[in-house]
Short mmCIF file of C-alpha atoms in Angstrom, two decimals:
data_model
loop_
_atom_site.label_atom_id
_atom_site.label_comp_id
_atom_site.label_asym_id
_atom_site.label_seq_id
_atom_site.Cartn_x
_atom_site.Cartn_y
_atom_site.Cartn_z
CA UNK A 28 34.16 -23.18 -30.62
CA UNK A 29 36.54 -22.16 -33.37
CA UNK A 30 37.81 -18.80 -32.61
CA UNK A 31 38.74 -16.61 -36.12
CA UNK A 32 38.96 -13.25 -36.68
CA UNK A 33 38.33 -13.34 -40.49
CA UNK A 34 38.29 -17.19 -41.41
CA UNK A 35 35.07 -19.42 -41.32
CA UNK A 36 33.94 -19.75 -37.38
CA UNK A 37 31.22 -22.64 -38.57
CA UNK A 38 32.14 -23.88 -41.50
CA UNK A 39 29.44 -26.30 -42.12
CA UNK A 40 26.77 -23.98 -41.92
CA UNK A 41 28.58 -21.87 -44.21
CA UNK A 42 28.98 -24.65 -47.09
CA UNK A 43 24.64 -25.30 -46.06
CA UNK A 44 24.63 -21.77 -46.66
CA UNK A 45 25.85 -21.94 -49.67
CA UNK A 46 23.78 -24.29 -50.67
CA UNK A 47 21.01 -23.05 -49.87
CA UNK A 48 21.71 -20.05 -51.95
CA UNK A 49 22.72 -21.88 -55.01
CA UNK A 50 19.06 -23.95 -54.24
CA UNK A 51 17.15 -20.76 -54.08
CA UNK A 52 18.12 -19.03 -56.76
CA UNK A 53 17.69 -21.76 -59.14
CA UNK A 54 20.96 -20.59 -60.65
CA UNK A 55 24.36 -22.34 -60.76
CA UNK A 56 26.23 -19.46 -62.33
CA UNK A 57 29.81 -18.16 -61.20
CA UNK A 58 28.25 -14.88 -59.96
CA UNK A 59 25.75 -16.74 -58.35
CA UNK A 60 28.25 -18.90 -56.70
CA UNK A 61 30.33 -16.00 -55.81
CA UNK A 62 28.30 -14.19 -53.69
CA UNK A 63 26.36 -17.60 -51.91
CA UNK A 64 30.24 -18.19 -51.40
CA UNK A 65 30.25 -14.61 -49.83
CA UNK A 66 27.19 -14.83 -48.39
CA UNK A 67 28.34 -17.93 -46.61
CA UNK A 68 31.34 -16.68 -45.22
CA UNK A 69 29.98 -13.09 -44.29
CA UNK A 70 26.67 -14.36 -42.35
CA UNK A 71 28.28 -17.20 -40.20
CA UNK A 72 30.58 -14.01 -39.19
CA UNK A 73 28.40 -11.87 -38.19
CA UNK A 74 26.20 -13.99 -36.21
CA UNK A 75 29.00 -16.27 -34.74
CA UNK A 76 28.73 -13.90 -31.47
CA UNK A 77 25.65 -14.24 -30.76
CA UNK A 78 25.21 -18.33 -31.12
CA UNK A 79 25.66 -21.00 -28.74
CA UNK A 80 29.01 -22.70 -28.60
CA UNK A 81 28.29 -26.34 -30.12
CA UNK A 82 28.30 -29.28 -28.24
CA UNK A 83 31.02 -31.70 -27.86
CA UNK A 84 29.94 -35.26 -29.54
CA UNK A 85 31.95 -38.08 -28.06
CA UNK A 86 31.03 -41.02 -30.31
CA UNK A 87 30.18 -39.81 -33.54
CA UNK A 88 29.08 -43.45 -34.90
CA UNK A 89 26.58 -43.11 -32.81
CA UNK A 90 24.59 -40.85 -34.46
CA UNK A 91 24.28 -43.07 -36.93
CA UNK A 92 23.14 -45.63 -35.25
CA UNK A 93 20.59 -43.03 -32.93
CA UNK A 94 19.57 -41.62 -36.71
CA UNK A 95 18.61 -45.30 -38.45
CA UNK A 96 16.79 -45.91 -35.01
CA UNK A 97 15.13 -42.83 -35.80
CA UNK A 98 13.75 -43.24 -39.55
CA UNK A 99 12.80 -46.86 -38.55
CA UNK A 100 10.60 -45.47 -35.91
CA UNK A 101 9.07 -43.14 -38.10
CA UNK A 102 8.16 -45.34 -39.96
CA UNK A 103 6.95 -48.13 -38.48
CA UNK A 104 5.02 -44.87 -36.47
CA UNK A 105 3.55 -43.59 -39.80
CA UNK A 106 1.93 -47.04 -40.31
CA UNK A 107 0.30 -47.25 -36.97
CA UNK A 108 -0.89 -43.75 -36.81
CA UNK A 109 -2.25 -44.19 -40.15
CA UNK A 110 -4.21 -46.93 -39.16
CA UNK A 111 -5.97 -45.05 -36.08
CA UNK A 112 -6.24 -42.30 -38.26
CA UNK A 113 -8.13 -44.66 -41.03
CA UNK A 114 -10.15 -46.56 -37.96
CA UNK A 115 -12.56 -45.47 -35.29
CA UNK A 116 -11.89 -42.59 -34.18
CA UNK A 117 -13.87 -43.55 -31.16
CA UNK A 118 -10.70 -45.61 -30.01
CA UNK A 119 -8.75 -43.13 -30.00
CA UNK A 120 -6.84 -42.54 -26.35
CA UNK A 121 -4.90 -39.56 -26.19
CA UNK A 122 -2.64 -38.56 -23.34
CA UNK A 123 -0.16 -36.39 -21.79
CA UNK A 124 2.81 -38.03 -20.16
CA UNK A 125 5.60 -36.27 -17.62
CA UNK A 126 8.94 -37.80 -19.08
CA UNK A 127 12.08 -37.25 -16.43
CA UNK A 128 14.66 -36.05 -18.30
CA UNK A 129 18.14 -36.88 -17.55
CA UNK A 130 20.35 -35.42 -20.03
CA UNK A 131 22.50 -31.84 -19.03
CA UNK A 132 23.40 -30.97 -22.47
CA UNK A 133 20.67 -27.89 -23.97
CA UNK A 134 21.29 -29.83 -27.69
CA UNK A 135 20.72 -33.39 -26.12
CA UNK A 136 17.41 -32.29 -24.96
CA UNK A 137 16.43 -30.28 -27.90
CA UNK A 138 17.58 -33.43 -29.93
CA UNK A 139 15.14 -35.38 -27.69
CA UNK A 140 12.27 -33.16 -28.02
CA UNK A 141 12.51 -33.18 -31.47
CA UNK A 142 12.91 -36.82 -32.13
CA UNK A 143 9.80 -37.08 -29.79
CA UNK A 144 8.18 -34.34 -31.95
CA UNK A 145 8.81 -36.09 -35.01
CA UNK A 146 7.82 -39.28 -34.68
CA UNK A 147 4.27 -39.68 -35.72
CA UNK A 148 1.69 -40.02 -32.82
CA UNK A 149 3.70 -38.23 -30.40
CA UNK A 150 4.60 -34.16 -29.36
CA UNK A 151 6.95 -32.83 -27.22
CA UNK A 152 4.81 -30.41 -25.75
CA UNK A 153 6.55 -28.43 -22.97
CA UNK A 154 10.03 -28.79 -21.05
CA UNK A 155 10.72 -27.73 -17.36
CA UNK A 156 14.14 -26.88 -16.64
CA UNK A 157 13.24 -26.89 -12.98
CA UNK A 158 12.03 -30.12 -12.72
CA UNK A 159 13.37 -31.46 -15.63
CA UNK A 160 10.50 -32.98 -17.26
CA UNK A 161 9.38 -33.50 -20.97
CA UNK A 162 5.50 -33.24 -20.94
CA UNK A 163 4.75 -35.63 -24.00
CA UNK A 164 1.40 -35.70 -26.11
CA UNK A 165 0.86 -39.16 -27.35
CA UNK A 166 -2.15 -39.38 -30.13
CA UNK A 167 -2.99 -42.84 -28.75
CA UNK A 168 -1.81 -44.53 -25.78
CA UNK A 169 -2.49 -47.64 -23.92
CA UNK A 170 -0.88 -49.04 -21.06
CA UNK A 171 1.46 -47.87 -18.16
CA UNK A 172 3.46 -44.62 -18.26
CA UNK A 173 6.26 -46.30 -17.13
CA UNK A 174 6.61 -48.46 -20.17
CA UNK A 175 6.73 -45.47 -22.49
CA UNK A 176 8.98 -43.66 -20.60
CA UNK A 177 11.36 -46.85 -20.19
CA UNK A 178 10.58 -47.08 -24.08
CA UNK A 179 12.23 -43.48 -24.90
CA UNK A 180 15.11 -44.16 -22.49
CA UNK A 181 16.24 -47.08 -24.07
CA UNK A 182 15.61 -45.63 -27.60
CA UNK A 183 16.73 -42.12 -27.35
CA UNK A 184 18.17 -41.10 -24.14
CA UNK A 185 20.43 -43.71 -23.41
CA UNK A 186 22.12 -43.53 -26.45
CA UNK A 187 22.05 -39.17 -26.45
CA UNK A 188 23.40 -39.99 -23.13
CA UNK A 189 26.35 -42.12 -24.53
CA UNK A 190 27.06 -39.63 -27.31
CA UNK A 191 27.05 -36.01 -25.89
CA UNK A 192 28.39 -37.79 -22.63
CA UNK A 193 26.49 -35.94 -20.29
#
């Protein structure tokens, strides 16, 4: 956590901020740029108390790695779900799976749930701190639990693992 009195306390999302402005008012003019560059620097400020300290990444390659694992999933996913979609719908065989979860870190697991959520075919659908399971609704599934759950482990988790070191 950066700690500033007046300076930028996240500057990326103020520069996304920014940005965004610039995007949204369809306007690159020097007063428009002026106050998304005010805007930027006054909203991160305000709301820097109430957000969660970030999280420490450890291996920053590794995102890019975990991200091109990502988009390759998607869509090799797209294609598949596609093709139930287009099929029977008869063979359809949806199913809810418990995933044990294993990472500490809050983003780690939202990270998770998300990648889980968008990936076609598949939805993150509840997590229990207590027991520290992902309940996981897969659009079609066939074959053991255990070879999904090994699947997102070796995919996902293992490598969240590795970066956020938890």
């Amino acid at each position: 956590m950066i700690k500033s009195n007046w300076g930028f306390p996240r500057p990326f999302l103020s520069i996304f901020l920014v940005l965004l402005w610039l995007f949204l008012t369809n306007s690159f003019t020097w007063a428009q740029l002026l106050l998304g560059l005010f805007l930027g620097w006054l909203l991160p400020l305000v709301a820097h108390p109430f957000m969660p300290d970030q999280p420490h990444v450890r291996h920053p390659l590794l995102m890019l790695r975990y991200l091109l694992v990502f988009l390759a999933d998607i869509l090799s996913s797209n294609w598949v779900v596609a093709r139930l979609l287009l099929g029977k719908p008869e063979r359809l065989r949806p199913a809810f799976i418990h995933y044990p979860v294993e990472l500490d870190n809050d983003y780690a697991i939202t990270l998770l749930a998300s990648t889980i959520s968008l990936t076609p075919g598949t939805v993150s659908a509840h997590y229990d701190a207590n027991t520290k399971q992902l309940l996981i609704h897969a659009l079609h599934f066939e074959g053991e639990e255990a070879e999904m759950i090994s699947q997102i482990k070796q995919r996902y988790e293992n490598v969240l693992l590795e970066i956020f070191q938890c």
